[in-house]
Coordinates of C-alpha atoms and ligand atoms in Angstrom, one line a residue:
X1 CA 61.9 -135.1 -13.7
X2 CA 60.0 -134.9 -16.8
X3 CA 58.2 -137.7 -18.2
X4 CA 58.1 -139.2 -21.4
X5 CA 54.9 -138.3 -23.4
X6 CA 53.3 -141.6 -23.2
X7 CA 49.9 -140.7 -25.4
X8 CA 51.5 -142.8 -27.9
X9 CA 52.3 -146.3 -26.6
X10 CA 50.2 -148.7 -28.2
X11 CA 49.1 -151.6 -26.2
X12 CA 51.4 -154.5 -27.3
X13 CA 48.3 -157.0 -27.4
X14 CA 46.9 -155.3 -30.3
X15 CA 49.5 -154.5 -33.1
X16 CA 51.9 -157.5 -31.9
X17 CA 51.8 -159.5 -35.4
X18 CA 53.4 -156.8 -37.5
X19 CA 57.0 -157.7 -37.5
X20 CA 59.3 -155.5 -35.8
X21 CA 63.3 -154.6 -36.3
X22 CA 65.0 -156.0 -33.8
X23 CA 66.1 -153.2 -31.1
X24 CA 67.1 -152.5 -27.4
X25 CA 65.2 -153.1 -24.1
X26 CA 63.6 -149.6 -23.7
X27 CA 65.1 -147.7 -26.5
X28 CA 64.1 -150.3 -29.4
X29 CA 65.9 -148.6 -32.2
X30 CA 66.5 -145.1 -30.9
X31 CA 70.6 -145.2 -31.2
X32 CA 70.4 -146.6 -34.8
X33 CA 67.4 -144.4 -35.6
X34 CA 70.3 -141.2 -34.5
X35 CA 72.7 -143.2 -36.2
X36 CA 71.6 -143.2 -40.0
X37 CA 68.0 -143.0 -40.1
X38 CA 67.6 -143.9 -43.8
X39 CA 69.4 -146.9 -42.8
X40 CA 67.1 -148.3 -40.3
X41 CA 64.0 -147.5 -42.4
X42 CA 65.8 -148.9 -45.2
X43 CA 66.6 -152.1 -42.8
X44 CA 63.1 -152.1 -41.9
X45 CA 61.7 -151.8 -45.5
X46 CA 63.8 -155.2 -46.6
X47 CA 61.7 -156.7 -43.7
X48 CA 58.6 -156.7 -44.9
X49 CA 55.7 -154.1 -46.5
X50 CA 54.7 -152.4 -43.0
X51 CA 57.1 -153.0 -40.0
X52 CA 57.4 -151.8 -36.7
X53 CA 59.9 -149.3 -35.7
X54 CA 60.5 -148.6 -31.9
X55 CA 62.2 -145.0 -30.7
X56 CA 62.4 -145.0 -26.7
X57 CA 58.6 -145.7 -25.7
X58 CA 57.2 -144.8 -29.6
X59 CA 56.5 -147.1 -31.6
X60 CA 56.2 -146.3 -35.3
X61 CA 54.3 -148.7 -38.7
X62 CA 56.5 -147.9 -41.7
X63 CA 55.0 -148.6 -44.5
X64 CA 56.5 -149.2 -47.9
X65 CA 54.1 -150.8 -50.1
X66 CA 52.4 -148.6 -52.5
X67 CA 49.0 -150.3 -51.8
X68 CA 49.2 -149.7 -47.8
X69 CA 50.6 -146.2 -48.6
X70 CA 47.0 -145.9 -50.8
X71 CA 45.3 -147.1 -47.6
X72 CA 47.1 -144.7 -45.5
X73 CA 46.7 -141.5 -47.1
X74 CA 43.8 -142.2 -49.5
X75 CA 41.2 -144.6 -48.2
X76 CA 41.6 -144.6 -44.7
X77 CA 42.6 -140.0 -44.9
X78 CA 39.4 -139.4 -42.8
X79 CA 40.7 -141.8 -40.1
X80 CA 44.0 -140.0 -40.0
X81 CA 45.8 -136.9 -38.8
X82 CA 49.0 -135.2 -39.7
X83 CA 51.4 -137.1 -37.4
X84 CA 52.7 -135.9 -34.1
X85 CA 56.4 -135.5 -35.6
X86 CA 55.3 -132.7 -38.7
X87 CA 53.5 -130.7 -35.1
X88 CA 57.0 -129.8 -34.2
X89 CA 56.9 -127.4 -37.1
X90 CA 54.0 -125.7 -35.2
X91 CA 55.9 -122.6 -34.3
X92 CA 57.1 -121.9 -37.8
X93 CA 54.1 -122.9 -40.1
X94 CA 51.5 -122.5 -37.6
X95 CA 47.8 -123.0 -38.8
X96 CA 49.1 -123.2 -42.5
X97 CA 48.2 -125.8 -45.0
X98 CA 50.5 -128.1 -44.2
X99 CA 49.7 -128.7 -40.7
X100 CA 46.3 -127.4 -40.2
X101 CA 43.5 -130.3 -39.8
X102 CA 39.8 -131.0 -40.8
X103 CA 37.5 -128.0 -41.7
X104 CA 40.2 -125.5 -41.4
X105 CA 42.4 -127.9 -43.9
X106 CA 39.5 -127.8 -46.6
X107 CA 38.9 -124.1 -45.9
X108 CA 42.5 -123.1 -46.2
X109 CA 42.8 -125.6 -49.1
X110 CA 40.2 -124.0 -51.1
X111 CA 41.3 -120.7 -50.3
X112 CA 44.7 -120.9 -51.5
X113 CA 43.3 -123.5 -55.1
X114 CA 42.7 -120.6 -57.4
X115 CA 46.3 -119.5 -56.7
X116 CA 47.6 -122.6 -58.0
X117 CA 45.5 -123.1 -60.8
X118 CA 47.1 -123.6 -64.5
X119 CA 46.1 -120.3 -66.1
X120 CA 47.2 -118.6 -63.1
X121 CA 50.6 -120.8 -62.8
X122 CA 51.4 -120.1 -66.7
X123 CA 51.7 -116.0 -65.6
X124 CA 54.9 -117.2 -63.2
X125 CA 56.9 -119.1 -66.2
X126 CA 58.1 -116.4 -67.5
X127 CA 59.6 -115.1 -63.9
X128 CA 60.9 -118.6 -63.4
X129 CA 62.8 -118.4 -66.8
X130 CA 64.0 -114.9 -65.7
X131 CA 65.3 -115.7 -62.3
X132 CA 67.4 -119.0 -63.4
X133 CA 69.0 -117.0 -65.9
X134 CA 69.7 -114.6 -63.4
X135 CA 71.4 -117.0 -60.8
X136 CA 73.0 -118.7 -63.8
X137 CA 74.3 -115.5 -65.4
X138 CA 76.1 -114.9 -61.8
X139 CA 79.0 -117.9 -62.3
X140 CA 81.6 -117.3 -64.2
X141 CA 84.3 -120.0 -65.8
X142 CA 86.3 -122.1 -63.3
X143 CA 84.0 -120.8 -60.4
X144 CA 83.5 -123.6 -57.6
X145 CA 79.6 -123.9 -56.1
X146 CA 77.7 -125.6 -54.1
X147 CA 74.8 -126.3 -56.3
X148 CA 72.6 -127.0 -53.4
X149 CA 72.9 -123.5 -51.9
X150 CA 72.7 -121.8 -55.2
X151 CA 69.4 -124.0 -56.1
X152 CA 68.0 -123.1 -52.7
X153 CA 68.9 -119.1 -53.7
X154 CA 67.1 -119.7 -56.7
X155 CA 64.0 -121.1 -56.1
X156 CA 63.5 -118.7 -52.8
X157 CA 63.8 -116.1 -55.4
X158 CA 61.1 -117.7 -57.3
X159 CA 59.0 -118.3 -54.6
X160 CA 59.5 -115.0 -53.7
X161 CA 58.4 -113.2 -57.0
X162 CA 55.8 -115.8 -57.8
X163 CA 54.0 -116.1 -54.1
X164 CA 54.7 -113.1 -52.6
X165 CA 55.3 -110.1 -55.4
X166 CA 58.3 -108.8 -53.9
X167 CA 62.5 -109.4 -54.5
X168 CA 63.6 -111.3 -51.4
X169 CA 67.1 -112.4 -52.7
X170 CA 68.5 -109.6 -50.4
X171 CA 66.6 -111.8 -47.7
X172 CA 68.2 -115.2 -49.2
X173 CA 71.0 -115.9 -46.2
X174 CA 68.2 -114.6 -43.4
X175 CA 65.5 -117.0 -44.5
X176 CA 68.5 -120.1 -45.0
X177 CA 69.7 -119.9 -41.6
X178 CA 66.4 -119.6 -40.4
X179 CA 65.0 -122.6 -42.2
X180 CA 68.4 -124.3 -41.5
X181 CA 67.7 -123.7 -37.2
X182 CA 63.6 -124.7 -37.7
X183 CA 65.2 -127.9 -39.5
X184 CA 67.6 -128.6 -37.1
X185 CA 65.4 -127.8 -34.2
X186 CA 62.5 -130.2 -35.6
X187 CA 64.9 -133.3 -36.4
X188 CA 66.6 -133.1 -33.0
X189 CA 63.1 -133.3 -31.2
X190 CA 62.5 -136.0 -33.4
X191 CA 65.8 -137.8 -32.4
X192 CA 64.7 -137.5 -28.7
X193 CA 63.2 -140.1 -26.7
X194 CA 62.0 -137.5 -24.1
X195 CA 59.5 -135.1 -26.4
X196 CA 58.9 -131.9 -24.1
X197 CA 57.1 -128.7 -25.8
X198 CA 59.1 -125.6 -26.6
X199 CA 58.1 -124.0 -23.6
X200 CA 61.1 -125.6 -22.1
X201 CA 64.5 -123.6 -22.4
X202 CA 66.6 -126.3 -23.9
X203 CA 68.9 -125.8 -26.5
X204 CA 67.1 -127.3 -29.4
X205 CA 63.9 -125.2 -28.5
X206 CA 65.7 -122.0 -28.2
X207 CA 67.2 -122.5 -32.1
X208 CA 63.5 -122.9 -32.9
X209 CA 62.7 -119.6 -31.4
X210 CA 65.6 -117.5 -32.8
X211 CA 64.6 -119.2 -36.3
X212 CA 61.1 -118.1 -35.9
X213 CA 62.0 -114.6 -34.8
X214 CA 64.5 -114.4 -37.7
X215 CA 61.9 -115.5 -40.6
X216 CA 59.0 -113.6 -39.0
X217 CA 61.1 -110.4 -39.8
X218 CA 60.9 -111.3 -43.6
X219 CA 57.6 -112.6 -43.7
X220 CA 56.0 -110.1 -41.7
X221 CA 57.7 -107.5 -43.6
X222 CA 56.5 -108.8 -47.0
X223 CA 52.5 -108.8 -45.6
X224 CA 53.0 -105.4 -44.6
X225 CA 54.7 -104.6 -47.8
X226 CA 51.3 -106.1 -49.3
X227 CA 49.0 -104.7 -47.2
X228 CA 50.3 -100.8 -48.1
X229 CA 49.7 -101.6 -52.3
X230 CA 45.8 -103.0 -51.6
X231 CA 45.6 -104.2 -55.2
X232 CA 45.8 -107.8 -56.7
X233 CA 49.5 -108.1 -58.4
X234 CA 48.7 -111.9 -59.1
X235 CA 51.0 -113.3 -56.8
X236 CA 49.6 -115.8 -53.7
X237 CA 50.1 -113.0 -51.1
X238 CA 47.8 -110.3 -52.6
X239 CA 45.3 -113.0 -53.2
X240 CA 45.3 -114.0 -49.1
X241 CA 45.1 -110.3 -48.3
X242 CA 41.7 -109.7 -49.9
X243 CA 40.7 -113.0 -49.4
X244 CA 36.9 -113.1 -47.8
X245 CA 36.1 -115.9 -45.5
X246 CA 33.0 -117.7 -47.4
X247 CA 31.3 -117.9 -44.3
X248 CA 31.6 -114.7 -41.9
X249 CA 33.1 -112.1 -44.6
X250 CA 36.0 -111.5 -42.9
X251 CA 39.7 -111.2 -43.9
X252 CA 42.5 -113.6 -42.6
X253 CA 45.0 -111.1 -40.1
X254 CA 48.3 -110.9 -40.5
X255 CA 49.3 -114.0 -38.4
X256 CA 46.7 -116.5 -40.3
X257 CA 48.5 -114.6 -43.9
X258 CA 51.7 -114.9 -41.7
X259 CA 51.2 -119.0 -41.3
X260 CA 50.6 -119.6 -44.6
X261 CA 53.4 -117.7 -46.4
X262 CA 55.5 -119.0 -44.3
X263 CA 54.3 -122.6 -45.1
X264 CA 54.5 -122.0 -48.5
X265 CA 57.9 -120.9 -48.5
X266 CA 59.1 -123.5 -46.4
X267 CA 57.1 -126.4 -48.2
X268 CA 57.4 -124.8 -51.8
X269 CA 61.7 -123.8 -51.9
X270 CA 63.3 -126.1 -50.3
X271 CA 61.6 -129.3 -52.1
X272 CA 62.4 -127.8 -55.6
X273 CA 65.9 -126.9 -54.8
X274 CA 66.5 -130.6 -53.6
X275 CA 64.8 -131.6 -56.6
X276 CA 66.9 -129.8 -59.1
X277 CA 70.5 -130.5 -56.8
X278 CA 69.9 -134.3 -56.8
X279 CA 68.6 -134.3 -61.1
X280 CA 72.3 -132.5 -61.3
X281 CA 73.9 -134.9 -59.5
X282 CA 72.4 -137.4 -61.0
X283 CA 73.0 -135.4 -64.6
X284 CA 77.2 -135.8 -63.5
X285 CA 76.9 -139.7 -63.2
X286 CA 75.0 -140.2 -66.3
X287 CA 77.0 -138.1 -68.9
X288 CA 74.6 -140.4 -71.7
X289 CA 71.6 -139.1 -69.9
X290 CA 72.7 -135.5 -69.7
X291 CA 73.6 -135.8 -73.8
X292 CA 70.4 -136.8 -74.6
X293 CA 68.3 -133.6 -72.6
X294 CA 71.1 -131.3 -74.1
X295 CA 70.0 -132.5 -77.5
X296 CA 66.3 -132.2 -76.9
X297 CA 66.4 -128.7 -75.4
X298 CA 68.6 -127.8 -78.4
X299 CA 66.4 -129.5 -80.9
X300 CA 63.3 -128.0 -79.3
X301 CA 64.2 -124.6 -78.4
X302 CA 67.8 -123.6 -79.5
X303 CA 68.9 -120.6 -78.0
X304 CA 65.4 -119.3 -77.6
X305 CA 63.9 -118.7 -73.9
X306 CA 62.0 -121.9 -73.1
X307 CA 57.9 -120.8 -72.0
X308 CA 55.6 -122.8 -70.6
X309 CA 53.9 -123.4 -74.2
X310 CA 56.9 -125.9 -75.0
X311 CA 57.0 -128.2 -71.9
X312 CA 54.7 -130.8 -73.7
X313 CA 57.4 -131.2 -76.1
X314 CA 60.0 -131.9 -73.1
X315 CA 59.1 -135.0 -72.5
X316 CA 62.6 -136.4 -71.2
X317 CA 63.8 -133.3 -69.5
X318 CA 60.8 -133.8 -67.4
X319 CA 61.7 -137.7 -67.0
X320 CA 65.1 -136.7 -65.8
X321 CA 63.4 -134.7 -63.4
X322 CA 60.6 -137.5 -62.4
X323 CA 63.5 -140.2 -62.4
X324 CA 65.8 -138.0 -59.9
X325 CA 63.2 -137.5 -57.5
X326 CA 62.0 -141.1 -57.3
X327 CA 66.1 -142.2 -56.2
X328 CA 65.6 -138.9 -54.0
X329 CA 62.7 -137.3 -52.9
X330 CA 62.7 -134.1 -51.5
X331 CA 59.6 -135.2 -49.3
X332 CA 61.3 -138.8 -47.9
X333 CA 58.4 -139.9 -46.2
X334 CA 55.3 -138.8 -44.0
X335 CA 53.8 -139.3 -41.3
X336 CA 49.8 -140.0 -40.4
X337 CA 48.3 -140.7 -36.6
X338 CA 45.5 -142.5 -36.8
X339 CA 42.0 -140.9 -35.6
X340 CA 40.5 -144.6 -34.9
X341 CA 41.6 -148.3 -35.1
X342 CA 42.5 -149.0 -38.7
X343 CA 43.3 -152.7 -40.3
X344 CA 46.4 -152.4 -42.8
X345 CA 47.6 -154.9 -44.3
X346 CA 45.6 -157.6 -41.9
X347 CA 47.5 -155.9 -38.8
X348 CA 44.7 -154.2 -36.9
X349 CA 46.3 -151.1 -35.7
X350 CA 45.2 -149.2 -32.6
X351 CA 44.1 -145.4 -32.3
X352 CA 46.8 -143.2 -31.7
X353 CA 49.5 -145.4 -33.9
X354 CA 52.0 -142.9 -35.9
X355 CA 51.8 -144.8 -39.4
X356 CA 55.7 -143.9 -41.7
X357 CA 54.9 -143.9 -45.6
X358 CA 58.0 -144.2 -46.7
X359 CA 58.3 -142.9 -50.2
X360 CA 62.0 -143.4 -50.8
X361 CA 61.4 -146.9 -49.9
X362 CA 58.4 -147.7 -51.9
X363 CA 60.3 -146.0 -54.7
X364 CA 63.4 -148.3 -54.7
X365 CA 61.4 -151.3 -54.4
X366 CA 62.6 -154.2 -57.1
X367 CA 59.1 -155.3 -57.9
X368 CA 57.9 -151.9 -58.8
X369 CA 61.1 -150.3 -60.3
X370 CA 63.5 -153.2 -62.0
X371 CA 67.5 -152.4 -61.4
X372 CA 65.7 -149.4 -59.0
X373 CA 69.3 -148.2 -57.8
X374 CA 69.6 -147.5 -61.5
X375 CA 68.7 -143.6 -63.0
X376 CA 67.1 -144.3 -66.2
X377 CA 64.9 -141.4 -67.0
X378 CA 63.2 -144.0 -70.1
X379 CA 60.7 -145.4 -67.4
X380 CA 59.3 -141.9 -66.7
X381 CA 58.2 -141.4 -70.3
X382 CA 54.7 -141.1 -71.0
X383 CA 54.7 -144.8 -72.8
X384 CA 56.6 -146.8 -70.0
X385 CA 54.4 -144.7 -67.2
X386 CA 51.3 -146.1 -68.9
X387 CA 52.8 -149.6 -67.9
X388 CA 52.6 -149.0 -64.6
X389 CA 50.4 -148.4 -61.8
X390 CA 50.4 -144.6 -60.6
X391 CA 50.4 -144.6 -57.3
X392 CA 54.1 -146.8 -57.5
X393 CA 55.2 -143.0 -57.7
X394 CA 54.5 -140.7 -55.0
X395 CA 57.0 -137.7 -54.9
X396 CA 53.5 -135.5 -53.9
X397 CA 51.6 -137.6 -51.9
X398 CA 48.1 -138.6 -52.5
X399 CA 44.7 -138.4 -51.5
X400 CA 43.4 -135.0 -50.1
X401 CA 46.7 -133.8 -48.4
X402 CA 48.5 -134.5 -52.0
X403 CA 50.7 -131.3 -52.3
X404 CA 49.3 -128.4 -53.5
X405 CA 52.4 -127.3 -55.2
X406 CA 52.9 -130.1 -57.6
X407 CA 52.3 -128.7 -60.7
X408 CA 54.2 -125.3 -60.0
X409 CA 57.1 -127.0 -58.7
X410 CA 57.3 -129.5 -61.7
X411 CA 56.6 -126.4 -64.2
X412 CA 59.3 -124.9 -62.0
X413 CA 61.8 -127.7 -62.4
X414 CA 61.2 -128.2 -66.0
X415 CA 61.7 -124.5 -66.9
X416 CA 65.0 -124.1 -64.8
X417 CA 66.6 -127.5 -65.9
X418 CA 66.2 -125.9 -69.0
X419 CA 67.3 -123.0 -69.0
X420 CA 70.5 -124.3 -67.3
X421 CA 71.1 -126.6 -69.5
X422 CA 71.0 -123.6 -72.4
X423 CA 73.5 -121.1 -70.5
X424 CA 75.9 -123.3 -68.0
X425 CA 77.7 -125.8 -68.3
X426 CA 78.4 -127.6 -65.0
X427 CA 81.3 -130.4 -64.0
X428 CA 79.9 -132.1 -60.9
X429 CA 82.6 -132.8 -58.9
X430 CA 81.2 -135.5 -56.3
X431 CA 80.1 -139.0 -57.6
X432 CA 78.6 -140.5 -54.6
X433 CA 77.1 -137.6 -52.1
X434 CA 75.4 -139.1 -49.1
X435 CA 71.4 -137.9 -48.5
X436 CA 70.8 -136.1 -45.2
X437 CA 67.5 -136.7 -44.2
X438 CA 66.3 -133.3 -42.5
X439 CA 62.5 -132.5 -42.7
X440 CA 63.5 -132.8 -46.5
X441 CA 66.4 -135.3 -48.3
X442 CA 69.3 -133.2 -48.7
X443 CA 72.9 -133.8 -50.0
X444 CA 75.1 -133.8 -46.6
X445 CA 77.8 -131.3 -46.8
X446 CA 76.4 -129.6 -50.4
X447 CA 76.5 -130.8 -53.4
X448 CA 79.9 -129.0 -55.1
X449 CA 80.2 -128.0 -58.6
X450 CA 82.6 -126.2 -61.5
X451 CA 81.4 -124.4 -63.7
X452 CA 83.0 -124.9 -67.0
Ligands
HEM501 C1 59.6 -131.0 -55.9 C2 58.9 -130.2 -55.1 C3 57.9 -130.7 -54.1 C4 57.8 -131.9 -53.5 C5 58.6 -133.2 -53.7 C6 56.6 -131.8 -52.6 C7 56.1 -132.8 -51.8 C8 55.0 -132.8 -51.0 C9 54.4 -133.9 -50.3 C10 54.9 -135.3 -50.4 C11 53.3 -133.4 -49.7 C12 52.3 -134.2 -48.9 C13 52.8 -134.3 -47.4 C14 51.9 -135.3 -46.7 O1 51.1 -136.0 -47.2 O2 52.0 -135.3 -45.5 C15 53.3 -132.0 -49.9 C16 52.3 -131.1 -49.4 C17 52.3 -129.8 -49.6 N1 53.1 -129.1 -50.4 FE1 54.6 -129.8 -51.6 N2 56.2 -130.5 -52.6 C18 56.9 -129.8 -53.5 C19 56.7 -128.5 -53.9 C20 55.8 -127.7 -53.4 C21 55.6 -126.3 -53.8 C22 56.4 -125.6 -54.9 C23 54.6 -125.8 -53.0 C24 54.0 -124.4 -52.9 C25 54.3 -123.5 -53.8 C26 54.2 -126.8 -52.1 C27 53.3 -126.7 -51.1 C28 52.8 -127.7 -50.3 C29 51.7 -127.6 -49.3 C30 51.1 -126.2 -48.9 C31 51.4 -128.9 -48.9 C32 50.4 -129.2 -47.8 C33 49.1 -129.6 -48.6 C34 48.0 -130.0 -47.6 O3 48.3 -130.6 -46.6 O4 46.8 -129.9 -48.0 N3 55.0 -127.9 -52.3 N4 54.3 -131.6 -50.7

């Protein structure tokens, strides 16, 4: 029979004084961790500022005090890895940013920088503007949607344009049920107190391989697409496909391009969409809140097309956005193993300890946020912000693995909300949708609309 992987069971001696929440002989708090998993970390964050969290023999330090998270993924980031949990994405992201380590992180990272630099991140507003219009322009009066699928259309669309040249809304349901298996896949592996690799047939491991096979169709398709024009078309796939390695001169092939698109498009489409679902939801409980951004985007642009050039003067539409995704971040939490020992927070912690920064946590804390269960878009404007300490507010991460994306995918937000907010007008028909934690924080069962 199959053992447990037991790499990661820390010797009790050591990390014994952080407090723990209370589980099960042998499974610790593996059934409540299936259960509701928001709720144990949530039970654990009331606890104390790092606690221990046991799934079968794994034990986990959640963290949700801004300093230890600074410690984590700033200060101590060179005693760290990506955790062991994010290397279940391995067969769909690969050697892409998001997973890859050490040199070939900072080589990667640099490569892909002047892609998401601000001159070159103005040139995709306008396509922004053009495809939320488009997705918009496709509801008519009365229509029931599910905002969260028509969000997820949207931004793949924009991803598409932006980061790989090409029109991949015919791909829209493809690339959704594959992300949807790889998701799936990932969280029940997660879930499991016996962690085998996906050379075994079980069910979970063959949904990961039919997702694979069903997005490398697209993405493989759009790189060879690429590869037949040659030319630079400003988008982030052209750019990877005359890319020179600084050291030997050579080009990435097509499975190192392959990685990283489909990183991008996995870490860069989902995250908005959840972004802009949970600021709508949040838009339908706060009828004040929504008021106040209609009358700025009237006041600033009337009927105009928003660009890029007016998002300084947008200051609470991008509050609305900042304040939704501190109740709900797209990215929950993450996850570091550490390289050595590391002290945090006077616990010494042994090599080989999975450390849990969870954001949502650290963003719902009392002390940091007053009334934090309350939306109230005021403490996200530039004078309030200045009141408090930045790294309170972690949507992106920090330290070097912060997200590359950040600025495109707030310029994306900021745009869209927008525009929608010019040409529909939405009646949200849920007032209390429950998060689904996946690899990102997701309304269960949709998040349904009318348009009116
Ligand atoms: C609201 C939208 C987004 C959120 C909330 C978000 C959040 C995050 C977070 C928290 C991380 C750090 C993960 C860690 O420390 O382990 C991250 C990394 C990353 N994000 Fe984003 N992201 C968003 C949008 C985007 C977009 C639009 C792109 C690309 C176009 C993108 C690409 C990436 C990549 C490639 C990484 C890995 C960076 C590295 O390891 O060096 N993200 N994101």
């Amino acid at each position: 029979m199959a053992q447990p992987t037991s790499q990661f069971v820390v010797p009790a001696s050591i990390a014994d004084s952080v407090p723990s929440v209370p589980g099960l002989p042998l499974l610790g708090n593996l059934l409540d961790f299936r259960r509701d998993r928001l709720a144990l970390q949530d039970r654990a964050a009331r606890i104390g500022p790092i606690v221990r969290v046991t799934i079968g023999p794994i034990p986990f330090y959640l963290v949700t005090d801004a300093d230890l998270a600074h410690d984590v993924l700033v200060e101590h980031a060179a005693a760290t890895r990506k955790s062991a949990a994010l290397k279940f994405l391995t067969p769909l992201l690969g050697d892409g940013l998001l997973l890859a380590e050490g040199a070939p992180h900072k080589r990667h990272r640099k490569l892909l920088a002047p892609a998401f630099a601000p001159r070159r991140l103005a040139a995709y507003g306008r396509v922004m503007v053009d495809e939320t219009r488009a997705q918009v322009a496709r509801w008519r009066p009365g229509q029931r949607i599910d905002l969260a699928e028509e969000m997820m259309e949207m931004t793949l669309a924009i991803a598409g344009k932006t980061m790989f040249g090409a029109d991949v809304r015919g791909d829209a349901s493809t690339v959704a049920t594959g992300l949807e298996l790889a998701m799936r896949a990932v969280v029940a592996n997660i879930s499991s107190p016996i962690r085998l690799g996906y050379r075994w047939p079980l069910p979970r491991h063959l949904r990961m391989r039919r997702a694979v096979a069903l997005l490398d169709d697209v993405v493989y398709r759009l790189i060879a697409e690429g590869r037949k024009l040659g030319t630079d078309r400003g988008d982030v796939l052209s750019m990877l496909l005359l890319a020179r390695d600084e050291d030997d001169g050579g080009s990435l092939d097509d499975k190192q391009v392959r990685d990283e698109v489909m990183t991008l498009l996995l870490a860069g489409h989902e995250t908005t969409a959840n972004a802009l679902t949970w600021t709508w939801y949040e838009l339908g409980r706060n009828p004040e809140g929504l008021a106040r951004l209609t009358e700025e985007v009237r006041r600033v642009l009337g009927d105009r097309p928003v660009t890029t050039d007016d998002l300084p003067n947008l200051p609470y539409t991008l509050a609305v956005l900042e304040e939704s995704m501190r109740l709900h971040p797209p990215a929950y939490m993450t996850g570091r193993e550490l390289l050595r020992d590391v002290t945090l927070g006077g616990h010494r912690l042994p090599e080989r300890s999975i450390v849990t920064v969870y954001i949502r946590g650290i963003h719902r804390r009392p002390d940091y946020f007053p009334a934090p269960l309350s939306w109230q878009p005021e403490r996200m404007l530039p004078e309030a912000k200045k009141l408090r300490p930045r790294h309170h507010y972690l949507p992106f991460g920090a330290g070097p693995r912060v997200c590359i994306g950040a600025h495109f995918a707030l310029m994306e937000a900021q745009l869209a909300l927008a525009t929608m907010v010019q040409h529909a007008r939405l009646r949200m028909l849920a007032s209390h949708v429950t998060p689904e934690p996946m690899v990102t924080l997701r309304p269960r069962g949709g998040m349904p609309a009318v348009v009116a």
